């Protein structure tokens, strides 16, 4: 948490005209500054910035806000990230992690584990002819497999578990990441078995969970990681990291499934 006082101070020190001028060429026009809107395509300036009010507004597309919303939208950042960036810009030191370094370490460990698991699944796909055939039959190219980091989970109860244990992770880590399940008898086993694996990225492109699809008609067709401290289903959207990249048209197409999303990207949409 960043305190309201600090947020206010960061805002005051970062004049909106100066900040936006670093990205958009502005020209003084009366009391305001005008420029070409960075959020829609235009040839005559309709993007207005007010130093008095410390806000911007585009009369073409309607985008409007303050210095924080500008940075969030322009750089695809979350609110805390935008505050941090602007604080750094004026040398204000904000310590996010006061008293929460333990939590931060846990997160970092989970990210590391997810990355290792994704790499493991990706390598298993390389070795599985049936899984590769399944994807090529569905028209998925090698390039797409690499771009989306698609993988395969071996038809085994503990192949992944043993692999990740050798990498130095504990069962507890793997349970926290939702990768393994503890049986009633107290044994651990792999959650994903004999499935095509879709790593789920957050909007910053980090692996936070996995989706697994069967190769045949068995049930359930799709299996996802459970909610974990990284994987929050209500606030994440698969493929958002790719859709945000360089998307200044601010048009998004939302589809239902992993394969729908991947297929559209493969077609350049
Ligand atoms: Zn605009």
Coordinates of C-alpha atoms and ligand atoms in Angstrom, one line a residue, residues 37 39-40 42 46-47 58 60-63, ligand 1:
X37 CA -3.6 12.1 -29.3
X39 CA -4.6 7.0 -27.9
X40 CA -6.2 7.2 -31.3
X42 CA -5.4 11.5 -35.9
X46 CA -7.5 17.2 -30.5
X47 CA -5.6 16.1 -27.4
X58 CA -9.0 14.2 -26.0
X60 CA -11.5 13.0 -30.6
X61 CA -11.7 9.8 -28.6
X62 CA -12.8 10.9 -25.2
X63 CA -9.7 9.7 -23.3
Ligands
LIG1 ZN1 -7.8 10.6 -28.7

